[in-house]
Coordinates of C-alpha atoms and ligand atoms in Angstrom, one line a residue:
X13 CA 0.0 0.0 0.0
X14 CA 1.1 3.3 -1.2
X15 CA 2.4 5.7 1.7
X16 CA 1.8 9.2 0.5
X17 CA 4.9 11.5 0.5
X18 CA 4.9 15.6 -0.2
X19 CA 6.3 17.4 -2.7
X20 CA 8.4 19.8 -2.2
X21 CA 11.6 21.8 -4.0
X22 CA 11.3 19.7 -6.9
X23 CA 11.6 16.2 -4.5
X24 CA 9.3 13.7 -2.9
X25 CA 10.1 13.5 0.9
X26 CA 8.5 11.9 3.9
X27 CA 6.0 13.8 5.9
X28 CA 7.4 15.1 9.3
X29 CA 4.0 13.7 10.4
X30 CA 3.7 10.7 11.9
X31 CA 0.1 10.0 12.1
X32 CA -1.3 8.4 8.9
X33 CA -4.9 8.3 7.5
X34 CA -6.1 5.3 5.3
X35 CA -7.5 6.2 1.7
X36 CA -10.7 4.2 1.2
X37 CA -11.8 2.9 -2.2
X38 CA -15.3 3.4 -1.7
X39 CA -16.8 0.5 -3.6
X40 CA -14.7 -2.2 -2.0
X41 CA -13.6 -0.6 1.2
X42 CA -10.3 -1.8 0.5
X43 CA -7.4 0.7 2.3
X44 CA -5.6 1.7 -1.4
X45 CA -3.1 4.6 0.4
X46 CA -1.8 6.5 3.6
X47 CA -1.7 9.9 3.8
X48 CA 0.0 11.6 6.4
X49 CA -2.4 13.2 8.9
X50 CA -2.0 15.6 12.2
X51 CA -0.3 18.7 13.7
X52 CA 2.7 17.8 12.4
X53 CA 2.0 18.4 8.8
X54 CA 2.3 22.4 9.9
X55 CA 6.2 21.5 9.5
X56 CA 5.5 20.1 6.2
X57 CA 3.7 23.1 4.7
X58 CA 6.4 25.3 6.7
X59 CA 8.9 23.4 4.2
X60 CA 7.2 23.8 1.2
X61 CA 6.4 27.8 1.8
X62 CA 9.9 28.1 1.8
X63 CA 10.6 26.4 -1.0
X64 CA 7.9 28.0 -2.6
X65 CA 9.6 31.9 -1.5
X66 CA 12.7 31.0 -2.6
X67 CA 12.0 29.6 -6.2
X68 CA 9.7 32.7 -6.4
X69 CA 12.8 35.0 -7.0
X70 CA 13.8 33.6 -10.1
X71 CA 10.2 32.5 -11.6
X72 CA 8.2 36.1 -11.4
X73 CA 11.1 37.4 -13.5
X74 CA 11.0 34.2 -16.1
X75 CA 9.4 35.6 -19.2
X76 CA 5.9 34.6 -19.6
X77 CA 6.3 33.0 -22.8
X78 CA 9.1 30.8 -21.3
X79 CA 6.4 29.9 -18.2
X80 CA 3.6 28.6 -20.3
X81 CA 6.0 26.2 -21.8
X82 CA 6.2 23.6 -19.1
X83 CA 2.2 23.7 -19.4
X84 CA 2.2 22.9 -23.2
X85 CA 4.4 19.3 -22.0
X86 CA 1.9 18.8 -18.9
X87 CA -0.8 18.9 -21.7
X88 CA 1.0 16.2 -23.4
X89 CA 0.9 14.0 -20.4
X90 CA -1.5 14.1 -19.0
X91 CA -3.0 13.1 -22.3
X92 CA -0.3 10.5 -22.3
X93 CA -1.5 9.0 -19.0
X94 CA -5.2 9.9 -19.1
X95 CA -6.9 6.6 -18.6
X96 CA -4.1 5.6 -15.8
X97 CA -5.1 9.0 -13.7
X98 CA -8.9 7.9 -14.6
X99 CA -8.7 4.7 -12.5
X100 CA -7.0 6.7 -10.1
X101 CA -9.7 9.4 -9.3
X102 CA -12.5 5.9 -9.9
X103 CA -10.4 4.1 -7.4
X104 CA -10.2 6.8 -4.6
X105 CA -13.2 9.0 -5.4
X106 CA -15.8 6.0 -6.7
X107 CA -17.5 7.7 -9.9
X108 CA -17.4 6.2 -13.0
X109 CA -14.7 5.8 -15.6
X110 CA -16.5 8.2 -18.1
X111 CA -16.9 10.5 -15.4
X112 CA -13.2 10.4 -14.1
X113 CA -12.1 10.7 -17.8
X114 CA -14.6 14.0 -18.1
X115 CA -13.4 15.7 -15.4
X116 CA -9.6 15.1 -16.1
X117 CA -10.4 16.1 -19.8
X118 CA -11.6 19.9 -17.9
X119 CA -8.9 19.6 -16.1
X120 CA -6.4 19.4 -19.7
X121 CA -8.6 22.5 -20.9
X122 CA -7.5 24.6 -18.2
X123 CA -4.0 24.0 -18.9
X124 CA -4.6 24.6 -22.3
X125 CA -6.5 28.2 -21.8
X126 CA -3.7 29.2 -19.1
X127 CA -1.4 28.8 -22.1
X128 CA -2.8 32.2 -23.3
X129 CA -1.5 34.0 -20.5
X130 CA 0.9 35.4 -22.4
X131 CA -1.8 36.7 -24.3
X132 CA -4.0 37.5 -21.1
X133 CA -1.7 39.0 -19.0
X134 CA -1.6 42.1 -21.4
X135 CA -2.3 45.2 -19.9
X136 CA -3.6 48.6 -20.7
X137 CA -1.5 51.5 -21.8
X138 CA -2.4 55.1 -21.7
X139 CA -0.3 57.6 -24.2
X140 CA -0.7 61.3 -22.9
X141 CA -3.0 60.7 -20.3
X142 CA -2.3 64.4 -19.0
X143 CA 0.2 66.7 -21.6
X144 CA 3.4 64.7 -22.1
X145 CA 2.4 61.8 -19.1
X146 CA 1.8 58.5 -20.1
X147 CA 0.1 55.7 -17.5
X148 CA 0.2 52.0 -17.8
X149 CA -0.9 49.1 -15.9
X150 CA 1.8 46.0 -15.0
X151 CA 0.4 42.6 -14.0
X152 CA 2.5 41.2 -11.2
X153 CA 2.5 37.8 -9.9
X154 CA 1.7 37.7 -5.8
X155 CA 4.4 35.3 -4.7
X156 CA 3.1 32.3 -3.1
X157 CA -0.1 31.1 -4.1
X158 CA -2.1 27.9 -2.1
X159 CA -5.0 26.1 -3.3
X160 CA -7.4 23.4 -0.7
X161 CA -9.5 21.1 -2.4
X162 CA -12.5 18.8 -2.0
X163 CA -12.9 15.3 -2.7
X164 CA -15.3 15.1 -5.6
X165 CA -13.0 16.0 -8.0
X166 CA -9.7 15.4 -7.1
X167 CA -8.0 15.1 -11.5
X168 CA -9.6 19.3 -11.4
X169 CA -10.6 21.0 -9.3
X170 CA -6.6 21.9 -8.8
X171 CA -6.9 22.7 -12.7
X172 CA -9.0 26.1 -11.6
X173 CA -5.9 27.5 -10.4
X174 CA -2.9 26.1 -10.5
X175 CA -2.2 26.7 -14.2
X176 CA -3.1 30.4 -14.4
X177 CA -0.9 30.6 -11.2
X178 CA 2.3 29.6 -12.3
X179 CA 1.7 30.7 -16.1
X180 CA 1.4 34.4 -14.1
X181 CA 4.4 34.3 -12.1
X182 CA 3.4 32.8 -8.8
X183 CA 4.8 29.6 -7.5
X184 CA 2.3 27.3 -5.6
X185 CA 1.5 24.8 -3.2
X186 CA -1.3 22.2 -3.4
X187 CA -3.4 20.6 -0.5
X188 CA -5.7 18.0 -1.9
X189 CA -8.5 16.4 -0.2
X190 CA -7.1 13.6 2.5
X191 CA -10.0 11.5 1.3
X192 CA -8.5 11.3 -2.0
X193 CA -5.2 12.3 -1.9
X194 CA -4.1 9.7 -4.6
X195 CA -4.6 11.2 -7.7
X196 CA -3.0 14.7 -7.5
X197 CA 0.4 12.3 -6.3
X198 CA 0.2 11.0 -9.3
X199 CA -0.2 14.2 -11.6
X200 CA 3.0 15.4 -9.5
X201 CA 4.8 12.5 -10.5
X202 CA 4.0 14.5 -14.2
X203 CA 4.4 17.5 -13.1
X204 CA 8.3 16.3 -11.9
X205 CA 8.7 15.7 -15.5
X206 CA 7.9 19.4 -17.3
X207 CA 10.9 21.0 -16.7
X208 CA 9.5 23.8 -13.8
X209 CA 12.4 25.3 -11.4
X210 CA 12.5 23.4 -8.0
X211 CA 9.9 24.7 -5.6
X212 CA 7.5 26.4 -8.5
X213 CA 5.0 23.8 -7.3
X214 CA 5.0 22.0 -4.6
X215 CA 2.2 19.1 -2.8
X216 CA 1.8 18.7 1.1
X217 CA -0.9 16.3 2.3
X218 CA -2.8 16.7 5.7
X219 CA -6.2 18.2 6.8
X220 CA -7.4 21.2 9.2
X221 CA -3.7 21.4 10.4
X222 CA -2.1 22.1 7.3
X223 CA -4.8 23.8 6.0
X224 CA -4.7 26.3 9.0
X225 CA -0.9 26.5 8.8
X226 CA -1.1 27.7 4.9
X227 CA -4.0 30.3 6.1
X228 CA -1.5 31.8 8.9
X229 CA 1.9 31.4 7.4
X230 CA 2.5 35.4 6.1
X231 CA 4.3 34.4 3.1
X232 CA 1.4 32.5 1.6
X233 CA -0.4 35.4 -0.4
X234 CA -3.2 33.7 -2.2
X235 CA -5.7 31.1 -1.2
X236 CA -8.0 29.4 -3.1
X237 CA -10.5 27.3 -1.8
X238 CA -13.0 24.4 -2.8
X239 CA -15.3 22.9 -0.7
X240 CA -18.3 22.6 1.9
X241 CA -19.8 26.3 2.8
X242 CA -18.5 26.4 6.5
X243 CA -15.7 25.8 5.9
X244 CA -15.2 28.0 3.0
X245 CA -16.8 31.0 5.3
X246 CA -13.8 30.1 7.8
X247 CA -10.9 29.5 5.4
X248 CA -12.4 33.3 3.6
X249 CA -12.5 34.9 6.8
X250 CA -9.0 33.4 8.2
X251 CA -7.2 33.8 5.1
X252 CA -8.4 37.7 5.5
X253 CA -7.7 38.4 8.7
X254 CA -4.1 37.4 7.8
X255 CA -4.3 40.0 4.9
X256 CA -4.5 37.2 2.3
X257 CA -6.3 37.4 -1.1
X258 CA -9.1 34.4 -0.9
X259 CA -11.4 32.6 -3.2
X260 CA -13.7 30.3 -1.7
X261 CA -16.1 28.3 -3.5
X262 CA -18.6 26.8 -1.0
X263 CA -21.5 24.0 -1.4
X264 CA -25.0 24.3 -3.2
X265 CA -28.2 23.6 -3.5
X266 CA -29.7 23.5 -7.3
X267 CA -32.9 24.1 -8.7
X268 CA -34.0 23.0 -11.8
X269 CA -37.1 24.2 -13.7
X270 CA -38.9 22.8 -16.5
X271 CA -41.9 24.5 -17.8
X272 CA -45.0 22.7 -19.5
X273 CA -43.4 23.7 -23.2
X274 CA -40.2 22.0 -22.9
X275 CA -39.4 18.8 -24.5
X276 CA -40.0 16.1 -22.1
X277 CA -38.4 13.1 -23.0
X278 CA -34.7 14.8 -23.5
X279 CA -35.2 17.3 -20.7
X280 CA -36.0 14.1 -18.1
X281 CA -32.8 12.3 -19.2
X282 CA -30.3 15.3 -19.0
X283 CA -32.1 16.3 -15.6
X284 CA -31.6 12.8 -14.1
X285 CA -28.3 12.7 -15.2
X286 CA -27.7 16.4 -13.3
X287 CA -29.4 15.1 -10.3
X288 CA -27.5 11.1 -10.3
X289 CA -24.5 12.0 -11.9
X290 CA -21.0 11.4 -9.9
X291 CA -24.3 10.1 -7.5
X292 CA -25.0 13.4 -6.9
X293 CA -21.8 14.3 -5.1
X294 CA -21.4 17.8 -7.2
X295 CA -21.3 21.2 -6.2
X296 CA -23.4 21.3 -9.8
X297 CA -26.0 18.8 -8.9
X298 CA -29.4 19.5 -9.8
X299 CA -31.0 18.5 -6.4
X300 CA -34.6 19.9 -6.0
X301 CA -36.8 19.7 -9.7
X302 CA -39.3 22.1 -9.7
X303 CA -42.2 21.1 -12.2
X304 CA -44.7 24.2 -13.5
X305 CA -47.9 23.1 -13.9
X306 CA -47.8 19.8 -14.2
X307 CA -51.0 18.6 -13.7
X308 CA -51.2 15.3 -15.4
X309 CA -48.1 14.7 -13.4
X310 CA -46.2 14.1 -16.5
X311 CA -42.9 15.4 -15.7
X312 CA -42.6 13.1 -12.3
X313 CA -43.4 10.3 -14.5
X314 CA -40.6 10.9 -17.1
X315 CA -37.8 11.6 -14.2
X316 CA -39.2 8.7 -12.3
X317 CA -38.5 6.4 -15.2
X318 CA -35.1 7.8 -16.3
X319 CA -33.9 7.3 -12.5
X320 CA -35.4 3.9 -12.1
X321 CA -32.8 2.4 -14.8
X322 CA -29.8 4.1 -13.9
X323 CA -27.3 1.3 -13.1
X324 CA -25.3 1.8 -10.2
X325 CA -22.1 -0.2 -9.5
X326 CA -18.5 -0.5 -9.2
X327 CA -17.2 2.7 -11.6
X328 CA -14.6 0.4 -13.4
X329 CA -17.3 -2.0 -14.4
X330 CA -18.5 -2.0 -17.9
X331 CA -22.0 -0.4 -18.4
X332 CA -21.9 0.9 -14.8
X333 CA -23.8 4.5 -15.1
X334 CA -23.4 5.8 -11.1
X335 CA -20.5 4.3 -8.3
X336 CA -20.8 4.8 -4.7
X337 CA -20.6 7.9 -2.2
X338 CA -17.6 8.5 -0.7
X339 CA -17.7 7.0 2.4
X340 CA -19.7 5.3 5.3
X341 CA -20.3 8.5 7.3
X342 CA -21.5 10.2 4.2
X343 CA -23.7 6.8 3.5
X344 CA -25.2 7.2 6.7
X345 CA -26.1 10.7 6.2
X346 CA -27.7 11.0 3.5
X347 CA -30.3 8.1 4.6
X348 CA -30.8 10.3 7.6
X349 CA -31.5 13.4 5.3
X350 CA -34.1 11.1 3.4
X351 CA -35.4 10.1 6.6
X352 CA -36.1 13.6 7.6
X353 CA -37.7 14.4 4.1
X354 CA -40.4 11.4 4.8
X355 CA -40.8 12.7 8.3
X356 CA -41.4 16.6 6.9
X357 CA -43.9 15.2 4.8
X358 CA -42.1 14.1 1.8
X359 CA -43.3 11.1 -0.5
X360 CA -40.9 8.5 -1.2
X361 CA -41.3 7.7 -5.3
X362 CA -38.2 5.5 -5.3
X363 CA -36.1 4.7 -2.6
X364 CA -32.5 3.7 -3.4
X365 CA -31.0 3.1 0.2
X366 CA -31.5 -0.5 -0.1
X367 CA -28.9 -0.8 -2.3
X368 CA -26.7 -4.4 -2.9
X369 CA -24.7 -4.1 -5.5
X370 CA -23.0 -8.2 -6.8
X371 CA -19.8 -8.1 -5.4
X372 CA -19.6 -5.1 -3.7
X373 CA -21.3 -5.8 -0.3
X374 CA -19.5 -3.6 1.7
X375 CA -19.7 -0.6 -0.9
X376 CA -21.0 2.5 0.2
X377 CA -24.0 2.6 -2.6
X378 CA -27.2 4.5 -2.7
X379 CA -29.3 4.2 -5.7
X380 CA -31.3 6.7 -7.4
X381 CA -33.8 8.4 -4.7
X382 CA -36.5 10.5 -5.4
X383 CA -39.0 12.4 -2.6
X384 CA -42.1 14.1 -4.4
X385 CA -44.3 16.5 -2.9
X386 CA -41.3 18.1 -0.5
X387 CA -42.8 20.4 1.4
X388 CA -41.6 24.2 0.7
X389 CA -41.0 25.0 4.6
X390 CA -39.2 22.3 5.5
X391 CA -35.3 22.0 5.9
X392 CA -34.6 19.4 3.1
X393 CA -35.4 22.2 0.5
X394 CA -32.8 23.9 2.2
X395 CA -30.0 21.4 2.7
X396 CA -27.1 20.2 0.6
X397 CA -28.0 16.4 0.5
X398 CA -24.6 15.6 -2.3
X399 CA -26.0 12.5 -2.6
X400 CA -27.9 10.5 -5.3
X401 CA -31.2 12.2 -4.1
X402 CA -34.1 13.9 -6.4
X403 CA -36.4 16.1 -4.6
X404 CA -39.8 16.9 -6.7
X405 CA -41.8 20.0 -6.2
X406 CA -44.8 20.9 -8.2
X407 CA -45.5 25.3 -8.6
X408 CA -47.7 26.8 -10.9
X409 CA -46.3 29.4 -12.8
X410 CA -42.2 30.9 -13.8
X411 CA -42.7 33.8 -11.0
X412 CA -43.5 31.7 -8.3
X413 CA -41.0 28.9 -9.4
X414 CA -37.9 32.4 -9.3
X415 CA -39.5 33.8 -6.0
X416 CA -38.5 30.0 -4.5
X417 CA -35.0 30.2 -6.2
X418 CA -34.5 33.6 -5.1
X419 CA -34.9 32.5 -1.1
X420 CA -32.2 29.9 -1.9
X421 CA -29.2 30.3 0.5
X422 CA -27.0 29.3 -1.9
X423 CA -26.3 30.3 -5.6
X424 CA -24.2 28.2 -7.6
X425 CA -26.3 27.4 -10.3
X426 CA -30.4 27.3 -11.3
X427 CA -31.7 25.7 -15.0
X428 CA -34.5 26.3 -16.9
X429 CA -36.2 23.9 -19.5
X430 CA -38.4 25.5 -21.9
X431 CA -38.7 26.2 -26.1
X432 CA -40.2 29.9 -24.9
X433 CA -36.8 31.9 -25.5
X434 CA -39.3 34.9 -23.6
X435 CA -39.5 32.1 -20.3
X436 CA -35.6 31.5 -20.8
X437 CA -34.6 35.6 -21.0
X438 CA -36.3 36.4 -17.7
X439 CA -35.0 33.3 -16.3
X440 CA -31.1 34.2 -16.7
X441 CA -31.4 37.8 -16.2
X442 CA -33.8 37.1 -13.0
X443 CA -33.0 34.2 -11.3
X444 CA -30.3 34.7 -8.1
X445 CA -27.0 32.5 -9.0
X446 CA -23.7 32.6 -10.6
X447 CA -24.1 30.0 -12.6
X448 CA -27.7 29.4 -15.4
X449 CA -28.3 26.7 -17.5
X450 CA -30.9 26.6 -20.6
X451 CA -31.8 23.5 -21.1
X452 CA -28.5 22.5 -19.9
X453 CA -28.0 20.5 -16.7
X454 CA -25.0 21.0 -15.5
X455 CA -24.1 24.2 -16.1
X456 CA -20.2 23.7 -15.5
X457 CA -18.5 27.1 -17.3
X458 CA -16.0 26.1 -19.7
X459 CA -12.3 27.0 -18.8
X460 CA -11.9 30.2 -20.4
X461 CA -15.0 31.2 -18.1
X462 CA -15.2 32.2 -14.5
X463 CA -16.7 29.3 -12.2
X464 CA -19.0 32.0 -10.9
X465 CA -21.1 31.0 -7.7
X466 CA -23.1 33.4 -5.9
X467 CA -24.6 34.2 -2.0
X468 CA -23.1 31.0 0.2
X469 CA -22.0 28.8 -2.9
X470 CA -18.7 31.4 -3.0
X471 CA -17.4 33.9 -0.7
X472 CA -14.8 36.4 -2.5
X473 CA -14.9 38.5 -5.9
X474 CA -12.4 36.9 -8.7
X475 CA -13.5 33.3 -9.5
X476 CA -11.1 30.3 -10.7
X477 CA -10.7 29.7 -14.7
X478 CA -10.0 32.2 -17.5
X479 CA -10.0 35.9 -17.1
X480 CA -10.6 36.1 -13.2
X481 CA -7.7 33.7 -12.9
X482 CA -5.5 35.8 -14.0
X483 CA -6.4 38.5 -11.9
X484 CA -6.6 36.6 -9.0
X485 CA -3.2 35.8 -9.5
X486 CA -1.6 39.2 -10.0
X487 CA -1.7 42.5 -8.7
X488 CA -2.2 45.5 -10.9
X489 CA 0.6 48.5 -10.4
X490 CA -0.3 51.3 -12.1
X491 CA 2.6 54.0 -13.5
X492 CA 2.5 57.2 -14.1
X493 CA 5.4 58.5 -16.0
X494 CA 6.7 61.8 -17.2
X495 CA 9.6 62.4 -19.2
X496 CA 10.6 65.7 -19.8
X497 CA 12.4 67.0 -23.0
X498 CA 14.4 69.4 -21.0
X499 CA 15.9 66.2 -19.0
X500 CA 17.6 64.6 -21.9
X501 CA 20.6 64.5 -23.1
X502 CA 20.4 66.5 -26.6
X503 CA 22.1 63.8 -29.3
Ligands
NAD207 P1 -14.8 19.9 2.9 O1 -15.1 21.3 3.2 O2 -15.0 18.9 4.0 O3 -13.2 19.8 2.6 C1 -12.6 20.6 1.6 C2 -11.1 20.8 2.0 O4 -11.1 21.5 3.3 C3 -10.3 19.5 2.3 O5 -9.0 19.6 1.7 C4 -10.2 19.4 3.8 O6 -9.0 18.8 4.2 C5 -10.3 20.8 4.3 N1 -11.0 20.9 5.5 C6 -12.1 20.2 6.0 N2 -12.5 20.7 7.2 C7 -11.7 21.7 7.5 C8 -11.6 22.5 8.6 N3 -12.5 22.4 9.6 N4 -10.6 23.5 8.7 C9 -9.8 23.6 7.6 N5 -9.8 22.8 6.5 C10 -10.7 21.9 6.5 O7 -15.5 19.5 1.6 P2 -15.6 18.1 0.9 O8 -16.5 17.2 1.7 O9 -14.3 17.5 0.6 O10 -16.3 18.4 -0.5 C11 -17.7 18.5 -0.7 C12 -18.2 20.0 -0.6 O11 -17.5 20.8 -1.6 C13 -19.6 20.1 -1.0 O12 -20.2 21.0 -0.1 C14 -19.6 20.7 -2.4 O13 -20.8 21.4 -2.7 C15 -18.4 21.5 -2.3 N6 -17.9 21.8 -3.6 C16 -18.1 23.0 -4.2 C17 -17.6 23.3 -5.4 C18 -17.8 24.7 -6.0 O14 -17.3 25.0 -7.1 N7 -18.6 25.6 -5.4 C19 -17.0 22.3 -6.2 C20 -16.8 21.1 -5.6 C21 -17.2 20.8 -4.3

């Protein structure tokens, strides 16, 4: 079994932590790593900050051109060892194959749009702004740059940052989720390979304590941040206390709409595969399905037959459409959160906790869930299940269907489903969340755009990917220069 190391100044050394935490495939329960784990792992991220300060020296002055070449070789392998990463991220994480493969192919596109920082990083420039003064703006990188991540997506949810960081200048260290800590070893193990100075980026395992010894150490200057809301409030309002720039993407809560004029058969499939994809464990899950005027109850009829036949299974099986949760604890809350539905007054339509999979006894496995008829008052509406859960409410027209979005406490995405481009208008421009899908149901912005949350689903002001990468990762100094003719030399 695989006992993780950190990376740091360009080598893999042993954690100064002795404590270790098992990795957990979650299908089989079978104990696939250890990653280092406790106070001591302070030390650790003390060791790669400075490795981190010192190779900043020589790295912000690099030319950019000559920084976004070690990206344009990290493209090439992680092409090159694509479907050896996606059985890493199934193994650890428990999604399936396609899915690992899709999220490592986003993962590829953000390296490929931070090789445009050369391009990006362009400034404005200002010729006689006043008589005979000319002002300019210089992006500069920060210095070092740390990002914390979750464990859905462990192949890129890195991807958001990383890339723009170090293509602007910054060198950076990496924190992945303990819970799946395997995968981002591996892409090191590439990253070893393309050629970066020692220390430019650099991987320390752990949890809260190196986590909380990044957000105090005063040399790390940027944090960026990816997981539950709590802590995301706490890691925003730590990090700025200690005068650190912070992103912080939080957890969600995502309605879906679909209006009486949509098309029923292909909205039900995308919106089951929204609400059971990566069984329900993203911060992009469509998780409460708000039918408008359904009377005939078609709508619950079309999801409840899309969910029925999802397969669920071990992710490296052939055919397998949904893998496990992560783990027990997670297992056993979600059931609870079901529970609570029923007891608020919910309907069960299908109930998925039963679930045996051949083979896989002691796999953490939920199958497709669906309560109808939640009740608007009640706290499931409110929660963040991340689990394979569907719940169904029925309103009656677009207003009343944006007046419930609009009380959501989180905003990280809403959809619509409609062929009224009127209904879909007032839907984007109205509804309260970073992130709107038409007739889309995941709406996951592309790299070269910003992964915009809103109210508790992000805390901060520049999101990760594309444009507000880069400015996340530099500072703007802006010159003001005069040069009088009088003051030079006459030739
Ligand atoms: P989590 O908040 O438990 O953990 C995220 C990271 O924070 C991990 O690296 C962990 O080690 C660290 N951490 C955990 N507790 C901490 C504490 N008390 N102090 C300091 N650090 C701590 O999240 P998770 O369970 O790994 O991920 C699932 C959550 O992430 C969901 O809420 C999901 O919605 C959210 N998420 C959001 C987005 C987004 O873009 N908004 C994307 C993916 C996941």
């Amino acid at each position: 079994m695989e006992l993780l190391k950190n990376y740091i100044n360009g080598k893999w050394q042993p954690s100064k932590e002795e404590g270790m935490l098992d990795v957990v495939n979650p299908a089989t329960q079978d104990s696939i790593g250890r990653v280092p784990y406790g106070k001591d792992t302070a030390q650790d991220v003390a060791d790669a900050v400075s490795a981190a300060s010192q190779a900043h020296r020589d790295w912000a002055t690099t030319p950019v051109m000559q920084r976004v070449q070690p990206l344009y070789k990290l493209k090439q392998l992680l092409e090159d060892h694509l479907d050896d990463l996606a059985r890493t991220v199934t193994s650890e994480c428990g999604k399936t194959m396609a899915e690992s493969l899709g999220e490592l192919q986003r993962a590829i596109e953000n390296v490929e749009t931070a090789c445009a920082t050369p391009l990006l990083m362009q400034s404005e420039f200002s010729e006689n702004i006043a008589r005979g003064v000319d002002e300019f703006v210089i992006r500069q990188p920060l210095g070092v740059c740390a990002c914390i991540s979750p464990f859905n997506f462990p192949g890129m949810i890195p991807f958001w940052f990383l890339p723009y960081a170090i293509a602007c200048g910054n060198t950076f260290i990496i924190k992945p989720s303990e819970k799946v800590p395997l995968t981002m070893q591996k892409v090191m193990g590439l990253i070893d390979q393309i050629g970066l100075l020692p220390g430019v980026v650099n991987l320390v395992h752990g949890g809260k304590d190196s986590v909380d010894a990044l957000l105090d150490h005063p040399d790390v200057k940027a944090i960026s941040f990816v997981g539950s809301t709590n802590v995301a409030k706490y890691i925003y309002a730590r990090g700025a206390q200690q005068g650190k720039r912070v992103q912080a993407q939080g957890g969600a809560k995502n309605p879906v709409v679909i209006l009486p004029d949509a098309d029923l058969e292909t909205s039900s499939k995308i919106i089951t595969d929204s609400v059971y994809g990566c069984a329900g464990q993203r911060c992009l899950a469509a998780s409460t399905i708000i039918a408008v005027d359904d009377r005939q109850g078609k709508v619950k009829e079309a999801l409840y037959e899309a969910a029925k036949s999802r397969k669920t299974g071990y992710g490296l099986a052939e055919g397998v459409e949904m893998g496990p949760v992560i783990s027990r604890e997670s297992k056993a809350r979600i059931a609870q959160l079901i529970d609570q539905g029923v007891h608020e007054g919910a309907k069960l339509l299908l109930d998925g906790r039963d679930a045996t999979i051949d083979g896989f006894g002691n796999g953490n496995f939920i199958k497709p869930t669906i309560l109808e008829d939640v009740p608007l008052g009640g706290e499931i509406v409110r929660t963040e299940i991340f689990g394979p859960v569907m719940s169904l409410i029925n309103l009656q027209t677009v207003d009343e269907a944006l007046d419930f979005i609009n009380r959501n406490r989180y905003g990280n995405m809403a959809c619509l489903f409609t062929s009224s481009g009127a209904s879909a208008r007032k839907f984007r421009s109205e509804a309260n969340a970073g992130n709107i899908g038409i007739n889309i149901g995941v709406a996951a912005p592309m790299a070269q755009f910003p992964f915009s949350g809103w109210n508790d689903s992000f805390f901060g002001d520049l999101h990760g990917q594309g444009r507000h990468a880069i400015e996340f990762f530099t500072q703007t100094k802006v010159v003001i220069e005069r040069w009088p003719k009088e003051w030079s030399r006459k030739f």
